[in-house]
Amino acid sequence: IAPPFPLGRSTHASEASACPEPGAAPYGNFPNYSRFHPAEDRVRLLPRGLLRSLFPGPERPLLGLDVGCNSGELSVALYRHLLGLQESQGSLDESAAGKDLNLLCCDIDPVLIERAQQCSPFPASISFAKLDIMDCSARDSCLSSYLRRFGRSTFDIGFCMSVTMWIHLNHGDRGLLEFLAFLSSMCTYLLMEPQPWKCYRAAARRLRRLGRSDFEHFRALAINGDMVERITHILTKDCAMELVCCFGSTAWDRSLLLFKAGVSPIPNQWDSRVLVWLWSMHQSRLGFPG
């Protein structure tokens, strides 16, 4: 039986037969997503040295969870950026890189996961799994199996990049709340890129233009409007997380937000140093362009 997060490359059915029609992917599983939302536009907003600042201690490897990874381009770009690897550095540096960070990346689309497995330059330290994150039984089995390999019960950092809208549209307000509660319980830090409300309307319009049924929950969503504000409120008030920093917005008007689990009324000395460092990096734009 194949593991839920294969480390090697696989060959299955052809991509062409399974790719969703452009503009009509019901879960955001667009076959060429990275072409219109390039990974570089996200990672350039993140300061260099972020991982070392968040986790200054010697404990390694750090574990990351990337939810809704599509075909893996952004996952690999985040991995390179967080470890300070150049584009030319690939599998030859994998053993050393894997001592610092291991990523589990999941997506609902098996064809995109297959593509990610085939193209990944770090197959031993970035694992890709076909997973519906809203299927409680499947996610518990997949994630706990991965974490047991490292003797861990949670991830150090999670990534949720332009995923919240698809969870929200397909599972409603209750589903979004459950999803955010789950992520906050599984990750010490959480890097979020929520889609703004205008993207919800655009997604619904695309389906209607193509003659598809509307998203089941769209017209009944009570959580709406300023989605950055709404998601921040849910994570900080309901999930006991702290908003550490906003790294700015991408060219398509999506904010990158960093949250930390375990709010304390008075930040400790280490938390204060991180906040000061992040703010100074944000102000000076050292290490990443504006």
mmCIF file of C-alpha atoms in Angstrom:
data_model
loop_
_atom_site.group_PDB
_atom_site.id
_atom_site.type_symbol
_atom_site.label_atom_id
_atom_site.label_comp_id
_atom_site.label_asym_id
_atom_site.label_seq_id
_atom_site.Cartn_x
_atom_site.Cartn_y
_atom_site.Cartn_z
ATOM 1 C CA ILE A 1 0.000 0.000 0.000
ATOM 2 C CA ALA A 2 1.465 3.349 -1.026
ATOM 3 C CA PRO A 3 2.035 5.851 1.798
ATOM 4 C CA PRO A 4 -0.253 8.912 1.898
ATOM 5 C CA PHE A 5 2.746 11.190 1.353
ATOM 6 C CA PRO A 6 4.975 9.452 -1.242
ATOM 7 C CA LEU A 7 8.532 10.707 -1.326
ATOM 8 C CA GLY A 8 9.413 9.643 -4.853
ATOM 9 C CA ARG A 9 7.951 10.317 -8.259
ATOM 10 C CA SER A 10 4.822 8.593 -9.532
ATOM 11 C CA THR A 11 3.131 7.980 -12.859
ATOM 12 C CA HIS A 12 -0.627 7.776 -13.142
ATOM 13 C CA ALA A 13 -3.347 8.890 -15.560
ATOM 14 C CA SER A 14 -2.549 11.736 -17.915
ATOM 15 C CA GLU A 15 -3.048 15.258 -16.657
ATOM 16 C CA ALA A 16 -5.076 16.336 -19.638
ATOM 17 C CA SER A 17 -7.901 13.932 -18.879
ATOM 18 C CA ALA A 18 -8.325 15.129 -15.300
ATOM 19 C CA CYS A 19 -7.553 18.859 -15.370
ATOM 20 C CA PRO A 20 -10.522 21.030 -14.430
ATOM 21 C CA GLU A 21 -11.748 23.481 -17.017
ATOM 22 C CA PRO A 22 -9.939 26.837 -16.615
ATOM 23 C CA GLY A 23 -12.059 29.211 -14.544
ATOM 24 C CA ALA A 24 -14.371 26.487 -13.299
ATOM 25 C CA ALA A 25 -12.280 24.685 -10.687
ATOM 26 C CA PRO A 26 -14.751 24.262 -7.802
ATOM 27 C CA TYR A 27 -12.066 23.974 -5.103
ATOM 28 C CA GLY A 28 -9.531 26.385 -6.566
ATOM 29 C CA ASN A 29 -7.651 23.464 -8.113
ATOM 30 C CA PHE A 30 -6.717 25.334 -11.272
ATOM 31 C CA PRO A 31 -4.272 23.383 -13.467
ATOM 32 C CA ASN A 32 -2.111 26.441 -14.247
ATOM 33 C CA TYR A 33 -2.568 28.495 -11.104
ATOM 34 C CA SER A 34 1.070 29.588 -10.808
ATOM 35 C CA ARG A 35 0.927 31.261 -14.223
ATOM 36 C CA PHE A 36 -1.490 33.952 -13.085
ATOM 37 C CA HIS A 37 -0.432 34.092 -9.400
ATOM 38 C CA PRO A 38 3.376 33.586 -9.511
ATOM 39 C CA ALA A 39 5.036 32.247 -6.378
ATOM 40 C CA GLU A 40 7.667 34.986 -6.501
ATOM 41 C CA ASP A 41 5.043 37.656 -5.806
ATOM 42 C CA ARG A 42 4.378 36.057 -2.421
ATOM 43 C CA VAL A 43 7.833 35.105 -1.219
ATOM 44 C CA ARG A 44 9.319 38.519 -2.069
ATOM 45 C CA LEU A 45 7.142 39.983 0.695
ATOM 46 C CA LEU A 46 8.674 37.733 3.345
ATOM 47 C CA PRO A 47 11.863 38.990 5.020
ATOM 48 C CA ARG A 48 14.974 36.893 4.732
ATOM 49 C CA GLY A 49 15.887 35.167 7.944
ATOM 50 C CA LEU A 50 12.238 34.852 8.998
ATOM 51 C CA LEU A 51 12.497 31.195 9.977
ATOM 52 C CA ARG A 52 15.625 31.741 12.075
ATOM 53 C CA SER A 53 13.983 34.654 13.859
ATOM 54 C CA LEU A 54 10.790 32.745 14.655
ATOM 55 C CA PHE A 55 12.683 29.647 15.799
ATOM 56 C CA PRO A 56 16.044 30.763 17.248
ATOM 57 C CA GLY A 57 16.576 27.543 19.205
ATOM 58 C CA PRO A 58 18.651 24.591 17.993
ATOM 59 C CA GLU A 59 15.759 22.094 17.784
ATOM 60 C CA ARG A 60 15.537 20.665 14.257
ATOM 61 C CA PRO A 61 14.033 19.743 11.950
ATOM 62 C CA LEU A 62 11.180 22.205 11.845
ATOM 63 C CA LEU A 63 7.948 20.856 10.406
ATOM 64 C CA GLY A 64 5.662 22.784 8.049
ATOM 65 C CA LEU A 65 2.169 22.116 6.697
ATOM 66 C CA ASP A 66 1.043 23.653 3.394
ATOM 67 C CA VAL A 67 -2.718 23.340 2.858
ATOM 68 C CA GLY A 68 -4.011 23.644 -0.705
ATOM 69 C CA CYS A 69 -0.583 23.407 -2.315
ATOM 70 C CA ASN A 70 -1.886 23.011 -5.906
ATOM 71 C CA SER A 71 0.981 21.688 -8.057
ATOM 72 C CA GLY A 72 3.663 22.679 -5.575
ATOM 73 C CA GLU A 73 5.362 25.693 -7.165
ATOM 74 C CA LEU A 74 4.610 27.964 -4.211
ATOM 75 C CA SER A 75 5.513 25.232 -1.698
ATOM 76 C CA VAL A 76 8.962 24.868 -3.255
ATOM 77 C CA ALA A 77 9.421 28.654 -3.487
ATOM 78 C CA LEU A 78 8.536 29.069 0.204
ATOM 79 C CA TYR A 79 10.913 26.258 1.126
ATOM 80 C CA ARG A 80 13.799 27.814 -0.800
ATOM 81 C CA HIS A 81 13.114 31.275 0.586
ATOM 82 C CA LEU A 82 12.787 30.202 4.209
ATOM 83 C CA LEU A 83 16.044 28.249 4.042
ATOM 84 C CA GLY A 84 17.862 30.867 1.971
ATOM 85 C CA LEU A 85 18.467 28.469 -0.933
ATOM 86 C CA GLN A 86 19.217 29.812 -4.390
ATOM 87 C CA GLU A 87 17.250 28.684 -7.433
ATOM 88 C CA SER A 88 20.235 26.651 -8.622
ATOM 89 C CA GLN A 89 20.332 24.701 -5.371
ATOM 90 C CA GLY A 90 18.282 21.556 -5.712
ATOM 91 C CA SER A 91 18.548 17.937 -4.739
ATOM 92 C CA LEU A 92 22.293 18.108 -4.073
ATOM 93 C CA ASP A 93 21.612 20.192 -0.960
ATOM 94 C CA GLU A 94 18.547 18.239 0.063
ATOM 95 C CA SER A 95 20.022 16.266 2.929
ATOM 96 C CA ALA A 96 21.321 19.371 4.664
ATOM 97 C CA ALA A 97 18.121 21.305 3.970
ATOM 98 C CA GLY A 98 15.948 18.509 5.340
ATOM 99 C CA LYS A 99 17.724 18.779 8.686
ATOM 100 C CA ASP A 100 16.300 22.287 9.055
ATOM 101 C CA LEU A 101 12.802 22.042 7.555
ATOM 102 C CA ASN A 102 10.430 19.357 6.317
ATOM 103 C CA LEU A 103 7.158 20.205 4.592
ATOM 104 C CA LEU A 104 3.965 18.211 4.201
ATOM 105 C CA CYS A 105 1.956 19.723 1.347
ATOM 106 C CA CYS A 106 -1.591 18.617 0.601
ATOM 107 C CA ASP A 107 -4.247 19.310 -2.013
ATOM 108 C CA ILE A 108 -7.635 17.861 -2.896
ATOM 109 C CA ASP A 109 -6.675 17.285 -6.542
ATOM 110 C CA PRO A 110 -4.745 14.038 -7.237
ATOM 111 C CA VAL A 111 -3.535 15.230 -10.657
ATOM 112 C CA LEU A 112 -1.971 18.369 -9.185
ATOM 113 C CA ILE A 113 -0.359 16.300 -6.438
ATOM 114 C CA GLU A 114 1.083 13.934 -9.039
ATOM 115 C CA ARG A 115 2.546 16.894 -10.915
ATOM 116 C CA ALA A 116 4.024 18.262 -7.690
ATOM 117 C CA GLN A 117 5.662 14.904 -6.916
ATOM 118 C CA GLN A 118 7.135 14.658 -10.393
ATOM 119 C CA CYS A 119 8.557 18.188 -10.410
ATOM 120 C CA SER A 120 9.768 18.648 -6.851
ATOM 121 C CA PRO A 121 13.524 19.274 -6.499
ATOM 122 C CA PHE A 122 13.323 18.202 -2.819
ATOM 123 C CA PRO A 123 11.439 14.873 -2.788
ATOM 124 C CA ALA A 124 12.965 13.724 0.520
ATOM 125 C CA SER A 125 12.121 16.858 2.518
ATOM 126 C CA ILE A 126 8.940 18.081 0.785
ATOM 127 C CA SER A 127 6.179 15.471 0.813
ATOM 128 C CA PHE A 128 2.997 15.839 -1.249
ATOM 129 C CA ALA A 129 -0.277 14.160 -0.290
ATOM 130 C CA LYS A 130 -3.676 14.019 -1.943
ATOM 131 C CA LEU A 131 -5.974 15.085 0.886
ATOM 132 C CA ASP A 132 -9.346 16.740 1.411
ATOM 133 C CA ILE A 133 -8.460 18.791 4.486
ATOM 134 C CA MET A 134 -12.156 18.944 5.446
ATOM 135 C CA ASP A 135 -12.404 15.155 5.635
ATOM 136 C CA CYS A 136 -11.686 14.753 9.364
ATOM 137 C CA SER A 137 -10.901 11.051 9.238
ATOM 138 C CA ALA A 138 -8.560 11.318 6.253
ATOM 139 C CA ARG A 139 -6.699 14.364 7.540
ATOM 140 C CA ASP A 140 -6.221 12.899 11.028
ATOM 141 C CA SER A 141 -4.774 9.738 9.529
ATOM 142 C CA CYS A 142 -2.505 11.540 7.051
ATOM 143 C CA LEU A 143 -1.222 14.265 9.371
ATOM 144 C CA SER A 144 -0.742 12.081 12.444
ATOM 145 C CA SER A 145 1.115 9.487 10.359
ATOM 146 C CA TYR A 146 3.464 12.190 9.057
ATOM 147 C CA LEU A 147 4.017 13.761 12.478
ATOM 148 C CA ARG A 148 4.771 10.390 14.097
ATOM 149 C CA ARG A 149 7.770 10.034 11.802
ATOM 150 C CA PHE A 150 9.337 12.945 13.684
ATOM 151 C CA GLY A 151 7.935 12.157 17.122
ATOM 152 C CA ARG A 152 5.763 15.266 16.976
ATOM 153 C CA SER A 153 2.090 16.075 17.508
ATOM 154 C CA THR A 154 1.922 19.521 15.839
ATOM 155 C CA PHE A 155 3.596 21.557 13.097
ATOM 156 C CA ASP A 156 5.918 24.498 13.697
ATOM 157 C CA ILE A 157 4.508 26.552 10.846
ATOM 158 C CA GLY A 158 1.492 26.287 8.562
ATOM 159 C CA PHE A 159 0.793 27.901 5.193
ATOM 160 C CA CYS A 160 -2.689 28.690 3.930
ATOM 161 C CA MET A 161 -2.255 30.622 0.708
ATOM 162 C CA SER A 162 -5.451 31.664 -1.091
ATOM 163 C CA VAL A 163 -7.370 28.690 0.296
ATOM 164 C CA THR A 164 -9.859 30.154 2.764
ATOM 165 C CA MET A 165 -12.338 31.276 0.072
ATOM 166 C CA TRP A 166 -12.615 27.767 -1.391
ATOM 167 C CA ILE A 167 -13.191 26.243 2.038
ATOM 168 C CA HIS A 168 -15.765 28.945 2.733
ATOM 169 C CA LEU A 169 -17.642 28.608 -0.573
ATOM 170 C CA ASN A 170 -17.787 24.826 -0.428
ATOM 171 C CA HIS A 171 -18.405 24.339 3.289
ATOM 172 C CA GLY A 172 -20.095 27.539 4.434
ATOM 173 C CA ASP A 173 -19.492 29.668 7.526
ATOM 174 C CA ARG A 174 -19.381 26.628 9.766
ATOM 175 C CA GLY A 175 -16.781 24.987 7.565
ATOM 176 C CA LEU A 176 -14.553 28.068 7.568
ATOM 177 C CA LEU A 177 -14.722 28.297 11.358
ATOM 178 C CA GLU A 178 -13.881 24.607 11.703
ATOM 179 C CA PHE A 179 -11.004 24.918 9.254
ATOM 180 C CA LEU A 180 -9.441 27.897 11.039
ATOM 181 C CA ALA A 181 -9.879 26.236 14.437
ATOM 182 C CA PHE A 182 -8.184 23.100 13.145
ATOM 183 C CA LEU A 183 -5.213 24.971 11.637
ATOM 184 C CA SER A 184 -4.712 27.042 14.769
ATOM 185 C CA SER A 185 -4.645 23.866 16.872
ATOM 186 C CA MET A 186 -2.045 22.215 14.642
ATOM 187 C CA CYS A 187 0.478 25.017 14.013
ATOM 188 C CA THR A 188 2.607 27.236 16.242
ATOM 189 C CA TYR A 189 2.794 29.862 13.487
ATOM 190 C CA LEU A 190 0.361 30.286 10.630
ATOM 191 C CA LEU A 191 1.020 32.271 7.447
ATOM 192 C CA MET A 192 -2.317 33.204 5.866
ATOM 193 C CA GLU A 193 -3.266 34.760 2.538
ATOM 194 C CA PRO A 194 -7.065 35.221 2.626
ATOM 195 C CA GLN A 195 -8.905 36.059 -0.584
ATOM 196 C CA PRO A 196 -10.844 39.358 -0.442
ATOM 197 C CA TRP A 197 -14.628 39.333 -0.829
ATOM 198 C CA LYS A 198 -14.414 40.518 -4.428
ATOM 199 C CA CYS A 199 -12.806 37.169 -5.277
ATOM 200 C CA TYR A 200 -15.885 35.363 -3.945
ATOM 201 C CA ARG A 201 -18.081 37.313 -6.337
ATOM 202 C CA ALA A 202 -15.691 36.685 -9.227
ATOM 203 C CA ALA A 203 -15.650 32.929 -8.542
ATOM 204 C CA ALA A 204 -19.440 32.808 -8.483
ATOM 205 C CA ARG A 205 -19.650 34.806 -11.721
ATOM 206 C CA ARG A 206 -17.236 32.438 -13.465
ATOM 207 C CA LEU A 207 -19.376 29.450 -12.615
ATOM 208 C CA ARG A 208 -22.551 31.167 -13.824
ATOM 209 C CA ARG A 209 -20.925 32.204 -17.115
ATOM 210 C CA LEU A 210 -19.978 28.583 -17.718
ATOM 211 C CA GLY A 211 -23.488 27.367 -16.985
ATOM 212 C CA ARG A 212 -22.468 25.618 -13.750
ATOM 213 C CA SER A 213 -24.474 25.500 -10.557
ATOM 214 C CA ASP A 214 -23.673 28.265 -8.086
ATOM 215 C CA PHE A 215 -21.664 27.504 -4.958
ATOM 216 C CA GLU A 216 -24.112 25.965 -2.517
ATOM 217 C CA HIS A 217 -23.302 28.306 0.380
ATOM 218 C CA PHE A 218 -22.413 31.547 -1.408
ATOM 219 C CA ARG A 219 -25.655 33.469 -0.935
ATOM 220 C CA ALA A 220 -26.035 32.370 2.688
ATOM 221 C CA LEU A 221 -22.595 33.383 3.964
ATOM 222 C CA ALA A 222 -22.878 35.610 7.035
ATOM 223 C CA ILE A 223 -19.098 35.934 7.299
ATOM 224 C CA ASN A 224 -18.442 38.387 4.482
ATOM 225 C CA GLY A 225 -17.094 41.840 3.664
ATOM 226 C CA ASP A 226 -13.520 42.579 4.756
ATOM 227 C CA MET A 227 -12.216 39.013 4.881
ATOM 228 C CA VAL A 228 -8.800 39.959 6.260
ATOM 229 C CA GLU A 229 -10.540 41.604 9.201
ATOM 230 C CA ARG A 230 -13.048 38.768 9.620
ATOM 231 C CA ILE A 231 -10.445 35.990 9.517
ATOM 232 C CA THR A 232 -8.118 37.925 11.817
ATOM 233 C CA HIS A 233 -10.986 38.347 14.277
ATOM 234 C CA ILE A 234 -11.787 34.615 14.185
ATOM 235 C CA LEU A 235 -8.179 33.553 14.695
ATOM 236 C CA THR A 236 -7.435 36.052 17.465
ATOM 237 C CA LYS A 237 -10.743 35.984 19.342
ATOM 238 C CA ASP A 238 -11.983 32.430 18.811
ATOM 239 C CA CYS A 239 -8.758 30.489 18.213
ATOM 240 C CA ALA A 240 -6.422 32.167 20.733
ATOM 241 C CA MET A 241 -3.883 33.235 18.132
ATOM 242 C CA GLU A 242 -2.001 36.523 17.935
ATOM 243 C CA LEU A 243 -1.506 38.568 14.785
ATOM 244 C CA VAL A 244 2.268 38.996 14.700
ATOM 245 C CA CYS A 245 2.703 40.881 11.448
ATOM 246 C CA CYS A 246 1.194 41.817 8.100
ATOM 247 C CA PHE A 247 3.889 41.607 5.441
ATOM 248 C CA GLY A 248 1.978 43.705 2.942
ATOM 249 C CA SER A 249 -0.144 42.815 -0.079
ATOM 250 C CA THR A 250 0.515 41.091 -3.370
ATOM 251 C CA ALA A 251 -0.063 42.689 -6.759
ATOM 252 C CA TRP A 252 -3.525 41.143 -6.790
ATOM 253 C CA ASP A 253 -4.460 42.719 -3.429
ATOM 254 C CA ARG A 254 -4.064 39.787 -1.047
ATOM 255 C CA SER A 255 -2.473 40.349 2.349
ATOM 256 C CA LEU A 256 0.123 38.058 3.894
ATOM 257 C CA LEU A 257 -0.588 37.679 7.599
ATOM 258 C CA LEU A 258 1.486 35.859 10.217
ATOM 259 C CA PHE A 259 -0.266 34.515 13.319
ATOM 260 C CA LYS A 260 1.159 32.839 16.414
ATOM 261 C CA ALA A 261 -0.595 30.360 18.698
ATOM 262 C CA GLY A 262 -0.926 30.881 22.427
ATOM 263 C CA VAL A 263 -1.748 34.495 23.201
ATOM 264 C CA SER A 264 -0.413 35.855 26.491
ATOM 265 C CA PRO A 265 -1.572 39.215 27.958
ATOM 266 C CA ILE A 266 2.038 40.431 28.288
ATOM 267 C CA PRO A 267 4.401 39.326 25.477
ATOM 268 C CA ASN A 268 7.541 37.686 26.783
ATOM 269 C CA GLN A 269 10.999 38.983 25.931
ATOM 270 C CA TRP A 270 11.451 36.641 22.946
ATOM 271 C CA ASP A 271 8.057 37.585 21.477
ATOM 272 C CA SER A 272 8.934 41.266 21.773
ATOM 273 C CA ARG A 273 12.231 40.774 19.945
ATOM 274 C CA VAL A 274 10.454 39.015 17.097
ATOM 275 C CA LEU A 275 7.858 41.775 16.810
ATOM 276 C CA VAL A 276 10.529 44.491 16.782
ATOM 277 C CA TRP A 277 12.551 42.602 14.173
ATOM 278 C CA LEU A 278 9.533 42.028 11.914
ATOM 279 C CA TRP A 279 8.447 45.634 12.172
ATOM 280 C CA SER A 280 11.926 46.957 11.379
ATOM 281 C CA MET A 281 12.151 44.637 8.370
ATOM 282 C CA HIS A 282 8.735 45.759 7.186
ATOM 283 C CA GLN A 283 9.675 49.418 7.542
ATOM 284 C CA SER A 284 13.061 49.240 5.871
ATOM 285 C CA ARG A 285 12.183 46.584 3.285
ATOM 286 C CA LEU A 286 15.616 45.032 3.848
ATOM 287 C CA GLY A 287 15.914 41.723 2.059
ATOM 288 C CA PHE A 288 12.688 41.987 0.074
ATOM 289 C CA PRO A 289 11.396 44.554 -2.441
ATOM 290 C CA GLY A 290 8.242 46.571 -1.912
#
